[in-house]
Every structure is written in structure tokens, then in C-alpha cells.
Coordinates of C-alpha atoms in Angstrom, one line a residue:
Chain A
M1 CA 25.2 8.3 -35.1
N2 CA 22.8 11.3 -35.7
R3 CA 21.3 12.9 -32.6
D4 CA 18.2 10.9 -32.4
E5 CA 20.2 7.7 -32.5
L6 CA 22.4 9.1 -29.8
L7 CA 19.4 9.9 -27.6
A8 CA 17.9 6.7 -28.4
A9 CA 21.2 4.7 -27.3
W10 CA 21.3 6.8 -24.1
L11 CA 17.8 5.9 -23.2
D12 CA 18.7 2.4 -23.5
G13 CA 21.6 2.6 -21.5
E14 CA 23.9 2.1 -24.5
L15 CA 25.9 5.3 -24.9
E16 CA 29.6 5.7 -23.8
D17 CA 30.9 8.7 -22.3
D18 CA 32.5 10.7 -25.5
A19 CA 29.1 10.1 -27.3
R20 CA 27.2 11.0 -24.1
A21 CA 29.0 14.6 -24.4
K22 CA 28.0 14.9 -27.9
L23 CA 24.4 14.3 -27.2
A24 CA 24.5 16.8 -24.2
A25 CA 25.8 19.6 -26.8
H26 CA 22.9 18.8 -29.2
L27 CA 20.3 18.9 -26.3
D28 CA 22.0 22.3 -25.0
S29 CA 21.8 23.9 -28.1
D30 CA 18.2 23.0 -29.4
A31 CA 15.3 23.3 -26.9
E32 CA 12.8 21.5 -29.4
F33 CA 15.3 18.4 -29.4
A34 CA 15.6 18.8 -25.7
D35 CA 11.8 18.8 -25.3
S36 CA 11.4 15.4 -27.2
G37 CA 14.3 14.0 -25.1
A38 CA 12.4 15.0 -22.0
Q39 CA 9.1 13.5 -23.2
Q40 CA 11.2 10.3 -24.1
L41 CA 12.9 10.3 -20.7
L42 CA 9.2 10.6 -19.1
A43 CA 8.0 7.6 -21.3
R44 CA 10.9 5.6 -20.3
R45 CA 10.4 6.5 -16.6
I46 CA 6.3 5.4 -16.9
L47 CA 7.4 2.1 -18.9
N48 CA 10.2 1.2 -16.0
S49 CA 7.3 1.2 -13.5
L50 CA 5.6 -1.7 -15.4
Q51 CA 8.3 -4.0 -13.8
I52 CA 6.9 -3.3 -10.2
S53 CA 3.5 -4.9 -9.6
E54 CA 1.1 -2.4 -7.8
D55 CA -1.6 -4.7 -6.9
E56 CA -0.7 -4.9 -3.3
F57 CA 0.2 -1.1 -3.0
A58 CA -2.5 -0.1 -0.4
D59 CA -1.8 -3.6 1.5
E60 CA 1.7 -2.6 1.9
V61 CA 0.9 1.0 3.1
L62 CA -1.6 -0.6 5.6
L63 CA 1.0 -2.9 6.8
S64 CA 3.6 -0.2 7.5
I65 CA 1.0 1.8 9.2
S66 CA 0.2 -1.1 11.5
D67 CA 3.9 -2.0 12.1
R68 CA 4.5 1.7 13.1
L69 CA 1.2 1.6 15.3
Q70 CA 2.5 -1.6 17.0
N71 CA 6.0 0.2 17.7
E72 CA 4.3 2.9 19.1
I73 CA 2.1 0.8 21.3
S74 CA 5.2 -1.2 22.5
A75 CA 7.2 1.9 23.2
A76 CA 4.4 3.6 25.2
A77 CA 3.9 0.3 27.3
E78 CA 7.7 0.6 28.3
P79 CA 7.7 3.6 30.6
K80 CA 11.4 3.9 30.9
R81 CA 12.1 4.2 27.1
K82 CA 9.4 7.1 26.8
I83 CA 11.1 10.1 25.5
I84 CA 10.7 13.3 27.6
P85 CA 9.6 16.1 25.3
F86 CA 11.3 19.5 25.6
P87 CA 10.8 21.6 27.5
A88 CA 10.1 19.2 30.2
R89 CA 13.4 17.6 29.7
A90 CA 15.1 20.9 29.8
Q91 CA 13.4 21.6 33.4
F92 CA 14.8 18.7 34.8
Q93 CA 18.2 19.4 33.1
W94 CA 20.0 20.0 36.2
L95 CA 18.8 16.5 37.8
A96 CA 20.1 14.8 34.8
S97 CA 23.5 16.7 35.2
A98 CA 23.8 15.9 38.7
A99 CA 22.7 12.2 38.3
A100 CA 25.5 11.8 35.4
V101 CA 28.1 13.3 37.7
I102 CA 27.0 10.7 40.4
L103 CA 26.9 8.1 38.1
L104 CA 30.4 8.9 36.9
L105 CA 31.6 9.0 40.3
V106 CA 30.0 5.8 41.3
G107 CA 31.4 4.2 38.1
I108 CA 34.7 5.4 38.8
W109 CA 34.7 4.1 42.5
Q110 CA 33.3 0.6 41.4
F111 CA 36.0 0.3 38.7
W112 CA 35.3 -1.9 35.9
P113 CA 34.6 -4.8 35.7
S114 CA 32.6 -4.9 38.7
S115 CA 29.3 -3.4 38.2
G116 CA 26.9 -1.5 40.6
N117 CA 24.5 -4.2 42.0
G118 CA 25.9 -6.9 39.8
E119 CA 23.3 -6.8 37.2
T120 CA 24.5 -7.2 33.5
F121 CA 22.8 -5.8 30.4
V122 CA 25.5 -5.9 27.9
S123 CA 27.3 -8.7 25.9
I124 CA 30.7 -8.3 24.0
V125 CA 29.8 -9.7 20.6
R126 CA 33.3 -8.8 18.8
V127 CA 36.5 -7.6 19.7
E128 CA 39.3 -6.3 17.3
G129 CA 42.6 -5.4 18.9
T130 CA 41.4 -4.9 22.6
D131 CA 41.7 -6.9 25.7
L132 CA 37.8 -7.0 26.0
K133 CA 36.5 -10.9 25.7
V134 CA 33.9 -11.9 23.3
G135 CA 30.9 -13.5 25.3
E136 CA 31.6 -11.3 28.4
R137 CA 28.7 -9.9 30.3
K138 CA 28.9 -6.2 31.5
G139 CA 27.0 -4.2 33.7
R140 CA 27.0 -0.3 34.7
G141 CA 30.4 1.1 34.6
P142 CA 33.1 2.8 32.6
V143 CA 35.2 1.2 30.1
E144 CA 38.1 2.5 28.1
F145 CA 40.4 1.0 25.4
G146 CA 43.1 2.3 23.2
D147 CA 43.2 1.3 19.6
G148 CA 40.9 -1.3 18.5
M149 CA 37.0 -2.0 18.0
V150 CA 34.4 -3.5 20.0
R151 CA 30.8 -4.4 19.2
I152 CA 28.5 -4.7 22.0
L153 CA 24.8 -5.9 22.3
F154 CA 22.5 -4.6 24.9
D155 CA 19.9 -6.9 26.1
S156 CA 17.4 -4.4 24.7
G157 CA 18.8 -5.4 21.1
V158 CA 20.7 -2.2 20.7
E159 CA 23.9 -3.0 19.0
V160 CA 26.8 -0.4 19.6
T161 CA 30.2 -0.4 17.8
L162 CA 33.0 1.5 19.2
Q163 CA 36.2 2.4 17.8
G164 CA 39.2 3.5 19.8
P165 CA 40.8 5.0 21.6
A166 CA 37.5 5.1 23.3
E167 CA 36.2 6.0 26.8
F168 CA 32.6 5.3 27.6
E169 CA 30.1 4.4 30.4
L170 CA 27.4 1.8 30.4
V171 CA 24.3 3.3 32.4
E172 CA 21.3 1.4 31.7
D173 CA 20.2 -1.0 29.0
D174 CA 18.9 2.3 27.3
R175 CA 21.5 4.6 27.8
M176 CA 25.1 5.1 27.6
I177 CA 28.0 7.9 27.9
L178 CA 30.6 8.5 25.0
S179 CA 33.3 10.4 26.3
A180 CA 36.0 9.9 23.6
G181 CA 36.0 7.9 20.4
L182 CA 33.6 6.8 17.7
L183 CA 30.3 5.1 17.8
T184 CA 27.7 3.6 15.6
A185 CA 24.5 2.2 17.0
N186 CA 21.5 0.0 15.5
V187 CA 18.6 0.3 17.4
P188 CA 16.0 -2.1 16.3
P189 CA 12.1 -1.4 16.5
G190 CA 11.0 -1.7 20.0
A191 CA 14.2 -0.4 21.5
E192 CA 13.4 3.3 20.4
G193 CA 14.6 5.7 23.2
F194 CA 18.1 4.5 23.3
R195 CA 20.1 7.7 24.5
V196 CA 23.9 8.3 24.3
D197 CA 25.3 11.4 26.1
T198 CA 28.3 13.0 24.9
P199 CA 30.2 16.2 26.3
T200 CA 28.4 18.4 24.3
A201 CA 24.9 16.4 23.2
Q202 CA 22.4 14.3 24.0
V203 CA 21.4 12.1 21.2
T204 CA 18.2 9.9 21.5
D205 CA 17.2 7.5 19.0
L206 CA 13.7 7.3 17.5
G207 CA 14.3 4.0 15.8
T208 CA 17.5 4.2 13.8
A209 CA 21.0 3.6 12.8
F210 CA 23.3 6.5 13.7
G211 CA 27.0 7.3 14.2
I212 CA 28.7 9.8 16.7
H213 CA 32.2 11.0 16.6
L214 CA 33.9 13.2 19.0
G215 CA 36.3 15.9 17.3
D216 CA 39.5 16.9 19.0
D217 CA 37.9 20.3 19.5
G218 CA 35.3 18.8 21.8
A219 CA 32.6 18.9 19.3
S220 CA 30.0 16.0 18.8
H221 CA 29.3 15.1 15.3
V222 CA 26.0 13.1 15.1
S223 CA 25.1 11.4 11.8
V224 CA 22.1 9.7 10.9
F225 CA 22.4 6.6 8.4
D226 CA 18.7 5.4 8.9
G227 CA 15.2 6.4 10.6
E228 CA 15.2 9.6 13.3
V229 CA 17.2 10.8 16.1
E230 CA 16.8 13.8 18.2
V231 CA 19.8 15.7 19.1
E232 CA 19.8 18.1 22.1
E233 CA 22.4 20.7 23.3
P234 CA 21.8 20.2 27.1
H235 CA 22.8 23.7 28.4
S236 CA 20.4 25.5 26.1
G237 CA 17.7 22.9 25.5
I238 CA 18.0 23.4 21.8
T239 CA 16.9 20.3 20.2
K240 CA 16.9 19.2 16.5
M241 CA 15.2 16.0 14.7
L242 CA 17.6 14.5 12.2
T243 CA 16.7 12.1 9.5
E244 CA 18.6 9.8 7.5
G245 CA 21.4 11.6 5.5
E246 CA 21.5 14.2 7.9
E247 CA 24.4 15.4 10.3
V248 CA 24.9 18.0 12.9
V249 CA 27.8 19.2 15.0
V250 CA 27.1 20.3 18.5
T251 CA 30.3 22.4 19.7
S252 CA 31.9 23.1 22.9
N253 CA 30.6 26.4 22.8
Q254 CA 26.9 25.1 22.9
K255 CA 26.0 25.5 19.0
L256 CA 24.2 23.2 17.1
E257 CA 25.0 23.4 13.4
S258 CA 23.7 21.3 10.3
V259 CA 26.7 20.2 8.1
S260 CA 27.0 17.8 5.2
L261 CA 27.1 14.3 6.0
D262 CA 30.5 12.7 6.1
L263 CA 30.9 9.1 6.3
T264 CA 34.6 9.0 6.3
P265 CA 35.0 8.7 10.1
Y266 CA 33.0 5.5 10.1
E267 CA 34.8 3.6 7.1
K268 CA 37.1 1.6 9.4
M269 CA 34.4 0.5 11.7
W270 CA 31.7 -0.2 9.3
P271 CA 32.4 -3.9 8.7
V272 CA 32.6 -4.5 12.4
S273 CA 29.4 -2.5 13.2
T274 CA 27.7 -4.7 10.3
G275 CA 29.0 -8.0 11.6
I276 CA 31.1 -8.7 8.5
K277 CA 34.7 -10.2 9.3
G278 CA 36.0 -10.0 5.7
S279 CA 35.6 -10.1 1.9
T280 CA 37.6 -10.7 -1.2
G281 CA 37.3 -10.5 -4.9
S282 CA 34.1 -8.6 -6.1
F283 CA 32.4 -7.8 -2.8
E284 CA 32.1 -4.3 -1.5
L285 CA 30.6 -3.0 1.4
A286 CA 27.5 -0.8 0.8
P287 CA 28.2 2.6 2.4
P288 CA 26.2 3.1 5.9
W289 CA 24.1 5.6 3.7
P290 CA 22.1 5.5 1.5
R291 CA 20.3 2.3 2.4
R292 CA 18.6 2.2 -0.7
M293 CA 20.2 -0.7 -2.5
P294 CA 18.6 -0.1 -5.9
L295 CA 20.7 3.1 -5.9
L296 CA 24.1 1.1 -5.9
T297 CA 25.2 0.3 -9.2
S298 CA 28.3 -1.1 -10.5
D299 CA 29.6 -3.4 -13.4
E300 CA 32.2 -4.9 -11.3
H301 CA 31.0 -5.0 -7.4
V302 CA 28.5 -7.1 -5.7
F303 CA 27.5 -4.9 -2.9
V304 CA 26.5 -6.1 0.6
A305 CA 24.5 -4.4 3.0
P306 CA 22.6 -5.3 6.3
D307 CA 18.7 -5.6 5.6
G308 CA 17.0 -4.0 8.7
Y309 CA 18.3 -4.8 12.1
R310 CA 18.8 -7.8 14.4
K311 CA 15.7 -9.6 15.1
S312 CA 13.9 -12.6 16.5
L313 CA 12.0 -14.4 13.7
E314 CA 8.2 -14.1 14.5
E315 CA 7.4 -16.8 12.0
P316 CA 9.4 -19.6 10.5
L317 CA 11.8 -18.5 7.6
K318 CA 12.3 -20.7 4.4
V319 CA 15.8 -20.6 3.1
N320 CA 17.1 -22.4 0.0
V321 CA 20.7 -23.1 1.3
S322 CA 21.6 -24.4 4.8
K323 CA 24.4 -26.8 4.6
P324 CA 28.2 -26.3 3.5
G325 CA 29.0 -27.1 0.1
A326 CA 28.8 -25.7 -3.5
V327 CA 25.5 -24.9 -5.2
A328 CA 25.4 -24.7 -9.1
V329 CA 22.1 -26.5 -9.9
P330 CA 18.8 -26.8 -8.0
D331 CA 19.6 -30.4 -6.9
D332 CA 22.6 -29.0 -4.7
L333 CA 20.0 -26.8 -2.7
S334 CA 19.5 -27.6 0.9
P335 CA 16.2 -26.1 1.8
K336 CA 15.3 -25.6 5.5
Q337 CA 12.9 -23.8 7.6
I338 CA 14.5 -21.8 10.4
P339 CA 12.1 -21.9 13.5
A340 CA 10.4 -18.8 14.9
G341 CA 12.2 -17.2 17.8
T342 CA 15.9 -17.6 16.3
P343 CA 17.6 -14.4 16.3
L344 CA 18.8 -13.3 13.1
R345 CA 20.6 -10.6 11.1
S346 CA 19.9 -10.3 7.5
Y347 CA 22.1 -9.0 4.7
I348 CA 21.4 -8.4 1.0
L349 CA 23.9 -9.2 -1.6
H350 CA 23.2 -7.3 -4.6
Y351 CA 24.7 -7.0 -8.1
R352 CA 23.2 -4.4 -10.3
P353 CA 25.3 -3.3 -13.3
E354 CA 25.6 0.3 -14.5
I355 CA 22.6 1.0 -16.8
E356 CA 24.8 3.9 -18.7
A357 CA 27.8 1.9 -19.5
P358 CA 27.6 -1.0 -22.3
R359 CA 29.3 -4.1 -21.7
R360 CA 31.2 -5.3 -24.6
F361 CA 32.8 -8.4 -22.9
P362 CA 30.6 -10.5 -20.3
I363 CA 32.6 -11.2 -17.0
R364 CA 32.1 -13.3 -14.0
L365 CA 32.0 -11.7 -10.4
T366 CA 33.6 -13.7 -7.9
G367 CA 34.3 -13.3 -4.2
S368 CA 33.8 -14.5 -0.7
I369 CA 32.3 -12.9 2.1
T370 CA 33.0 -13.9 5.9
F371 CA 30.6 -12.9 8.8
D372 CA 31.4 -12.9 12.3
Q373 CA 28.7 -15.3 13.4
P374 CA 27.6 -18.5 11.6
I375 CA 25.3 -18.1 8.4
A376 CA 22.0 -19.9 9.4
G377 CA 20.6 -19.9 5.7
V378 CA 20.9 -18.4 2.1
I379 CA 17.9 -17.5 0.0
V380 CA 18.7 -17.5 -3.7
L381 CA 15.2 -18.3 -5.3
N382 CA 12.3 -16.2 -5.8
P383 CA 9.4 -17.7 -4.1
E384 CA 11.5 -17.8 -0.7
F385 CA 12.7 -14.2 -1.6
A386 CA 9.0 -13.1 -1.9
E387 CA 8.2 -14.7 1.3
S388 CA 11.0 -13.0 3.2
A389 CA 10.3 -9.7 1.7
G390 CA 9.5 -7.0 4.4
R391 CA 10.4 -9.2 7.2
F392 CA 13.6 -7.5 8.2
S393 CA 13.0 -3.9 6.8
K394 CA 10.3 -2.5 4.6
R395 CA 12.9 -1.1 2.0
K396 CA 12.6 -2.7 -1.4
T397 CA 15.5 -4.4 -2.8
G398 CA 13.9 -5.6 -5.9
E399 CA 13.8 -8.9 -4.5
M400 CA 10.3 -9.6 -5.6
H401 CA 11.2 -9.6 -9.2
P402 CA 11.5 -13.3 -10.7
R403 CA 14.6 -12.3 -12.7
R404 CA 16.7 -11.2 -9.5
E405 CA 17.0 -14.8 -8.4
L406 CA 20.0 -16.7 -9.2
E407 CA 20.3 -18.8 -12.4
L408 CA 21.3 -22.4 -11.1
V409 CA 22.0 -24.0 -14.4
D410 CA 25.3 -25.6 -14.9
D411 CA 27.1 -23.5 -17.8
S412 CA 28.8 -20.3 -18.2
K413 CA 25.7 -18.3 -17.8
G414 CA 24.8 -19.9 -14.6
D415 CA 25.4 -18.6 -11.0
R416 CA 27.0 -20.4 -8.2
V417 CA 27.3 -20.0 -4.4
E418 CA 29.1 -22.2 -1.8
L419 CA 28.9 -22.1 2.0
S420 CA 32.2 -22.9 3.8
A421 CA 32.5 -25.8 6.4
D422 CA 32.4 -23.7 9.2
M423 CA 29.2 -21.7 7.8
R424 CA 30.9 -18.4 8.1
T425 CA 32.0 -17.6 4.7
L426 CA 29.7 -17.5 1.5
T427 CA 31.6 -17.8 -2.0
V428 CA 29.7 -16.4 -5.0
D429 CA 30.5 -16.8 -8.7
L430 CA 27.9 -14.9 -10.6
A431 CA 27.5 -14.5 -14.4
G432 CA 27.8 -10.5 -15.0
S433 CA 25.3 -10.2 -17.7
R434 CA 23.7 -6.9 -18.5
K435 CA 20.3 -8.6 -17.4
A436 CA 21.6 -9.8 -14.3
F437 CA 20.4 -8.0 -11.3
D438 CA 21.2 -10.5 -9.0
V439 CA 19.9 -10.4 -5.2
I440 CA 20.8 -13.0 -2.4
R441 CA 19.6 -12.8 1.1
V442 CA 22.0 -14.1 3.8
V443 CA 20.7 -14.6 7.3
V444 CA 23.3 -15.1 9.9
D445 CA 22.9 -16.1 13.4
A446 CA 22.5 -13.1 15.9
S447 CA 22.4 -14.8 19.5
A448 CA 24.8 -13.3 21.9
P449 CA 28.0 -15.4 21.7
S450 CA 29.0 -17.4 25.1
K451 CA 32.3 -17.0 26.6
Chain B
M1 CA -8.2 16.8 10.1
S2 CA -11.7 17.3 10.8
D3 CA -13.5 15.5 13.4
S4 CA -15.6 13.5 10.5
L5 CA -12.5 11.7 9.2
P6 CA -12.5 8.0 10.8
S7 CA -8.8 7.4 11.4
D8 CA -9.2 3.5 11.2
L9 CA -7.4 1.6 8.7
S10 CA -10.4 0.9 6.5
A11 CA -10.8 4.7 5.9
I12 CA -6.9 5.1 5.2
R13 CA -7.2 2.2 2.6
Q14 CA -9.9 3.9 0.9
I15 CA -8.0 6.9 0.7
V16 CA -4.8 5.3 -0.6
E17 CA -6.8 3.4 -3.4
E18 CA -8.4 6.6 -4.3
H19 CA -5.2 8.8 -4.8
Q20 CA -2.1 6.1 -5.2
S21 CA -2.3 6.0 -9.0
A22 CA -2.0 9.8 -9.3
I23 CA 0.7 9.9 -6.7
R24 CA 2.5 7.0 -8.3
A25 CA 2.4 8.5 -11.6
F26 CA 3.8 11.9 -10.1
V27 CA 6.7 10.3 -8.5
S28 CA 7.5 7.7 -11.3
A29 CA 7.6 10.5 -13.9
R30 CA 10.3 12.2 -11.7
L31 CA 12.6 9.5 -10.8
D32 CA 14.7 7.2 -12.8
D33 CA 14.4 4.3 -10.6
P34 CA 11.2 2.5 -10.3
F35 CA 11.7 0.9 -7.0
E36 CA 12.7 4.1 -5.5
A37 CA 9.6 5.7 -7.0
H38 CA 7.4 2.9 -5.3
D39 CA 9.0 3.5 -2.0
L40 CA 8.5 7.3 -2.2
A41 CA 5.0 7.0 -3.2
Q42 CA 4.3 4.8 -0.2
E43 CA 6.0 7.3 2.0
V44 CA 3.6 9.9 1.0
F45 CA 0.6 8.0 2.4
L46 CA 2.5 7.3 5.6
I47 CA 3.2 11.0 6.3
M48 CA -0.4 11.5 5.4
W49 CA -1.4 8.9 8.1
K50 CA 1.3 10.6 10.6
Q51 CA -0.5 14.2 10.1
L52 CA -4.1 13.1 9.7
D53 CA -5.0 15.1 12.8
Q54 CA -3.6 18.3 11.0
L55 CA -5.4 17.8 7.7
D56 CA -8.3 19.9 6.7
L57 CA -10.8 17.4 5.0
D58 CA -13.0 20.1 4.0
Q59 CA -10.2 20.7 1.4
P60 CA -9.2 18.6 -1.6
L61 CA -6.6 16.1 -0.4
R62 CA -5.1 15.4 -3.7
P63 CA -3.0 18.8 -3.8
W64 CA -1.9 18.2 -0.5
L65 CA -0.5 14.6 -1.2
L66 CA 1.1 16.1 -4.4
G67 CA 2.9 18.6 -2.4
V68 CA 4.3 15.9 0.0
A69 CA 5.3 13.8 -3.0
N70 CA 7.1 17.0 -4.4
N71 CA 9.0 17.5 -1.4
L72 CA 9.9 14.0 -1.1
V73 CA 11.1 13.9 -4.5
R74 CA 13.2 17.0 -4.1
K75 CA 14.8 15.7 -1.0
H76 CA 15.6 12.3 -2.5
R77 CA 17.3 14.1 -5.4
R78 CA 19.4 16.2 -3.2
K79 CA 20.4 13.1 -1.3
S80 CA 20.9 11.0 -4.3
R81 CA 23.7 13.4 -5.5
A82 CA 26.0 12.1 -2.6
V83 CA 25.6 8.5 -3.9
P84 CA 29.1 7.4 -4.3
V85 CA 28.8 5.0 -7.1
G86 CA 26.6 5.3 -10.3
G87 CA 27.3 8.8 -10.5
N88 CA 25.3 11.7 -12.2
D89 CA 24.9 12.1 -15.9
E90 CA 25.1 15.4 -17.7
V91 CA 22.4 14.4 -20.2
L92 CA 20.0 13.5 -17.3
N93 CA 20.8 17.0 -15.7
L94 CA 19.8 18.6 -18.9
L95 CA 16.5 16.8 -19.3
D96 CA 15.3 16.5 -15.7
G97 CA 14.0 20.1 -15.5
R98 CA 12.3 20.0 -18.8
S99 CA 10.7 16.7 -18.3
E100 CA 9.3 18.0 -14.8
K101 CA 7.6 20.8 -16.6
I102 CA 6.2 18.7 -19.3
A103 CA 5.1 16.2 -16.6
E104 CA 3.4 19.0 -14.7
A105 CA 1.6 20.3 -17.9
T106 CA 0.5 17.1 -19.5
L107 CA 0.5 14.0 -17.1
D108 CA -2.3 15.1 -14.8
G109 CA -4.7 12.2 -14.5
P110 CA -5.0 8.3 -14.6
V111 CA -1.5 7.8 -16.3
F112 CA -1.1 4.1 -15.6
D113 CA -4.8 3.4 -16.7
A114 CA -3.8 5.5 -19.9
L115 CA -0.6 3.5 -20.3
D116 CA -2.4 0.2 -20.1
S117 CA -5.0 1.3 -22.7
C118 CA -2.2 2.6 -25.0
L119 CA -0.2 -0.8 -24.8
A120 CA -3.3 -2.6 -25.6
E121 CA -3.5 -0.5 -28.9
L122 CA -0.1 -1.8 -29.9
G123 CA 0.6 -4.4 -32.5
D124 CA 1.6 -8.0 -31.0
D125 CA 5.5 -7.4 -32.1
A126 CA 5.6 -3.8 -30.5
R127 CA 4.0 -4.9 -27.3
K128 CA 6.2 -8.0 -27.2
L129 CA 9.2 -5.6 -27.5
V130 CA 7.9 -3.3 -24.8
Q131 CA 7.5 -6.3 -22.6
M132 CA 11.1 -7.7 -23.1
R133 CA 12.6 -4.3 -22.6
Y134 CA 10.6 -2.8 -19.7
V135 CA 9.0 -5.6 -17.9
D136 CA 11.4 -8.3 -18.3
G137 CA 14.4 -5.9 -18.1
L138 CA 16.3 -7.4 -21.1
D139 CA 18.9 -5.2 -22.9
I140 CA 19.2 -4.7 -26.5
R141 CA 21.7 -7.7 -27.0
E142 CA 19.4 -9.8 -25.4
I143 CA 16.5 -8.9 -27.4
R144 CA 18.3 -9.1 -30.4
S145 CA 19.7 -12.8 -29.6
Q146 CA 15.9 -13.6 -29.1
I147 CA 14.1 -11.9 -32.0
G148 CA 16.8 -10.9 -34.5
G149 CA 17.5 -7.5 -36.1
K150 CA 20.2 -5.0 -36.2
H151 CA 21.3 -3.3 -32.9
S152 CA 20.5 0.3 -34.1
A153 CA 17.3 -0.7 -35.6
M154 CA 16.2 -2.0 -32.4
T155 CA 16.9 1.1 -30.4
M156 CA 15.3 3.4 -32.9
K157 CA 12.5 1.0 -32.8
L158 CA 12.2 1.4 -29.1
H159 CA 12.5 5.1 -29.5
R160 CA 9.6 5.5 -31.8
L161 CA 7.6 3.2 -29.6
R162 CA 8.3 5.5 -26.6
A163 CA 7.5 8.6 -28.6
L164 CA 4.0 6.8 -29.8
L165 CA 3.2 5.8 -26.3
F166 CA 4.0 9.2 -24.6
N167 CA 1.7 10.9 -27.4
C168 CA -0.9 8.3 -26.9
I169 CA -0.7 8.7 -22.9
Q170 CA -1.2 12.5 -23.7
G171 CA -4.1 12.1 -26.0
K172 CA -6.0 9.7 -23.3
L173 CA -5.4 11.9 -20.4
K174 CA -6.6 15.0 -22.5
G175 CA -9.8 13.1 -22.9
A176 CA -10.2 11.7 -19.4
P177 CA -11.8 13.3 -16.6
A178 CA -9.7 14.4 -13.7
A179 CA -8.6 11.2 -11.6

């Protein structure tokens, strides 16, 4: 291939590694050729935007603004969630510290599981390798466990997953203290202001998903996966706002330092945190960050990621599959309308092949994913996907595009899904052609389990 | 923001509608992923809404919006480097800086209107090819299975079409009043 053919092939995602190196050498040595390549790249990017309809651009912006306004109004109407701005918070630091000591002493005296006034505000949702029981209700007081993991659900809707050995204390339905271990928190809209105190930091959520791990040296590492949090070093009152993809360390000598985001500490707990029990075959759990699914490409994996946060449906939700069994053709579908008020978690299953690497041989992607709560429904067709867009999060997943739906044709190019009898496992068998950019939405029951 | 700016949503809609094309074009020209570009363009207007009370509306709004868009694109690129799958591409790294300079110099104006106009000037076969490749998202093999032709001939045809469309857009923008 000459250099123009190399460039043309690269722009169409048809160039393999060795040829790409040749093209890079040409571009590096000839500025004029590089300029023509840059123009071609610009043309490709502008043309790529043709696949997204912009007719509703302004409507979507206005909708996002309305949602945020609504959240701000809800937060303002809930005085106990109001975030006290620095320096007002610093002025009352001594009071907060004293209160924390008193709470700790009271908690120790009362000894878990008895709570101060008998009021409970937390449900145990999932347990892995600890003595805590799923469905148990907890109130104010300290908790500790050795190796293992536990996911808890505050009545406010905040979900917290802890990895042991862990020591923590439940204070109120918008506050807890972490003394040892790792923690991730998912704070849905309306529950902003949730706060976690560590030995060196106060972490206040502003509508987000974040993680905290405590180092052996006493430092608190705070990582943000989505949204924003405020981190405060309580002695100096120094605060820092973190947005997604950022991490800070608050050291035991009262320093607050920005560091590169490190997701490694959360790898083990991520499935528990997201409500996934296990997976086989082609499934790969998307990392906690970035949460923009279109960034995740792979020829061999179907990525799965939570879409937004646990929420109760404001309006009914139409799904295509709601009963156990295999779905290979449209007649196999079991459409249903899930009623308003149902608490759900939504997940996006996403297959997007690499654009750079050509596929010589078509493959199929097969695998199963099991959730820790029953699946309430699966969306595989475009009309229902389009209706569900933006209902769990504002992030774009490509679901609006008609070509992202599954192809329910009973031949080698068709896609298949199957729901298990206990409704907890979804098995997929997808045709892995280059055109396939398949997106599936799975909604899972998110009501607090009973004992 | 001066007191003269109404902060109700209809006023914000007016601002979005006035500037969205330029902001979308700015972001789209700098990111490979159109979905990301769409999200970031929307984020520009959400930031504007959050900072309404700090904006001086006696000054033109467009440069401020473009500055925000520029910051978001840079931040996005920094973060995208950490993506564990999908990887970075040496060719892309070589072209990105140049394409940004060319975009700054030549893509100032109603880019999408110019694109629509240029597409309308294409012959039926060429327009169908663009439709299959960039709207329907078909790859070369799939396009060939529908309309035939050699693989290399098809990639070169698309190559020439991109060059033609880029030059056409540039030409239209030169003659167009500022958006």
C-alpha cells in the first residue's frame, strides 16, 4: 500500500499495527502529508457526528437544567442535608469533633447490634464472607468485620459497600465514620450531602459515586468515579472539590494532596458494589471510571456497567423481556410495563468492537451475567430503549441509535438472550460483526431484601 | 451576568439555540467519539447556566462558550488517556495537534450547515456511500457486500470523498457570515 492507501485504511479502521507504524513514519517525515491527514481526520469527525440527531439538543440541555434545579430544590428543602460551607464549618469544628467522640463512646457503650434509640436506618443488602445477615436492619452504632465484604442500603437511598477488615460506625442516615477498610458509596440524586468521616478527612458527597481507602500510614485516599465530592482536612479546614476521575490523599500530618486516580484498591469490591454476583464468558465489568460507555471498546468483551443510581420509577417502564426463557426471534419476547414506584437499578451491557483492528473472522460473544437481585426486565429493542433513555442517568450510551438494538433473526447473524428460571442470570449470544454495536439495558429489582 | 439577562429557561433555550451549532462543531472537530462530543457540547451549556450570575452579557458570549468547550476537551483528553481498553494510537497522536490548528483556522462558522449543503451537492452514489459509512455505521466489508467493488477501491473512494467534503465545507465557511 502507498501512503495514501495507508492513511485511507487507517481512517476507516482497517489498518493493523505494523502498517500503522509505517503510516506514522510517513506522517512524521512529511508535514504536507501530515496536514492532509489532519484534514481527513477532521472530515471523519464531522461526518461521524451525522449518526447523532441534534434535533433535540436544546431540549436535552433544558431537561438537564430542570433536573439539576429540581435536585437543588430538594436538597434545600431538607435542612439536615444542607452542606455547611467553609469557614462556617471550621468554626464549629471543635463541636463536631466533640460530638464524634461522644457518639463513638455512646456507640461503644451500647455495643452493636443494639442501637441508641432503636431507630434503624440501614438494611444489609449483600454479604460476602462475613457474619452479617442479608435483610438485617441496623441503626446507630459501630460495626466491624474481618475479611469479606458487605453492601448496605441507607433509607435515604445511599448504597455503601465495604471491604474488610473494616471498622465503621453508622451515625445517621446521611452520615457514617470509617475507621478501617475500603468503602465505595453511590449517592443518588436527592441524597446529596451524605458524609463519611475518616481519621484524617471529611468527605461530603455532592451527588456522586466515590471510593475511600485508608492506607497503612493512616492516610485517607478519596477517589471520585462520578459527579463531585468535597474533601476537607478537618484540623486546618482546607477543602478541595473533586470531580470524576480525580483522587486526593489526606495524610496523617494534615496534608491534602492530589494524586493520579488509582482504581486498583477497588477492583475486588467492584462487583459487590455494583450488585453483580458473577459473570462468565465474554462479560467484563466496566471499571468504576470512566463511566462513559462509548469509550470502552473491545473485540472480545461485552462490558457491563451500572447506568445511574438506584431509583424508584417515576413513570412506568416498558421492557421487552420479562419472563424466563430464550429469546431468538421477536415472537419469543415477553413485553411488560413495570409500574411506577418500583425501585430499580439499571445496567448497560455494551459491545463495541475496536475501530482500529479489522476482523478477519466473525466471532460470537457468549457469556452469562448474574445479579444479586432478580432481573425485573430486559430492553433489547430500539423503541423501548429510546423511551428509557435518560431515565436512569443522563449519560449517552448510544441506545438511541436504531442499529444498536439486537438483531432477532434466527440465523448465524442473529443475537440471542436468555433469562434463567430464577430471573437472576442473563445469558447472551451475540453476533460479533464489525457493524454490531449492541446495547442491552437490564433493570434489576432494588428493593431492600427482607430477612 | 448583568441584571438584564433573564435567567428563565426560555432565555437559556434561546442562547443554546443560537450557539449550539458552533459549540458542537468545535467539540466534534476535536474528539473522535461523536457521543462524547455530544455530551461535552451539552456540558458547555450546563456550565454556562451554573455561572450565569458571573457572566458579563455586555461582552460577546461565543468566545466564553468556546473557552469552556476548549477546557472541557482538554480535560477529557487528559482523562481519556487513562482508559484501560481501546488504547491510544500513534497516528492519532501525530494528527491531533495539526487537526486542531487547522480547525481553528478554517472551521469557524456554521460547519454543520455547510456539511448539509455539501452533502446535497454530491451525486446519488457518493451520498449513498457517505450515508452507509457514517450514518448507518457500516464497515467497508459490509458496504461492499451491498454495492460491490474492491476493498481498496472503496477505502480510496471514501478518502477522496472526505477530502472533497472538507474542501467544500472550507469553501462554504469562507463565504458564510460568521455564525
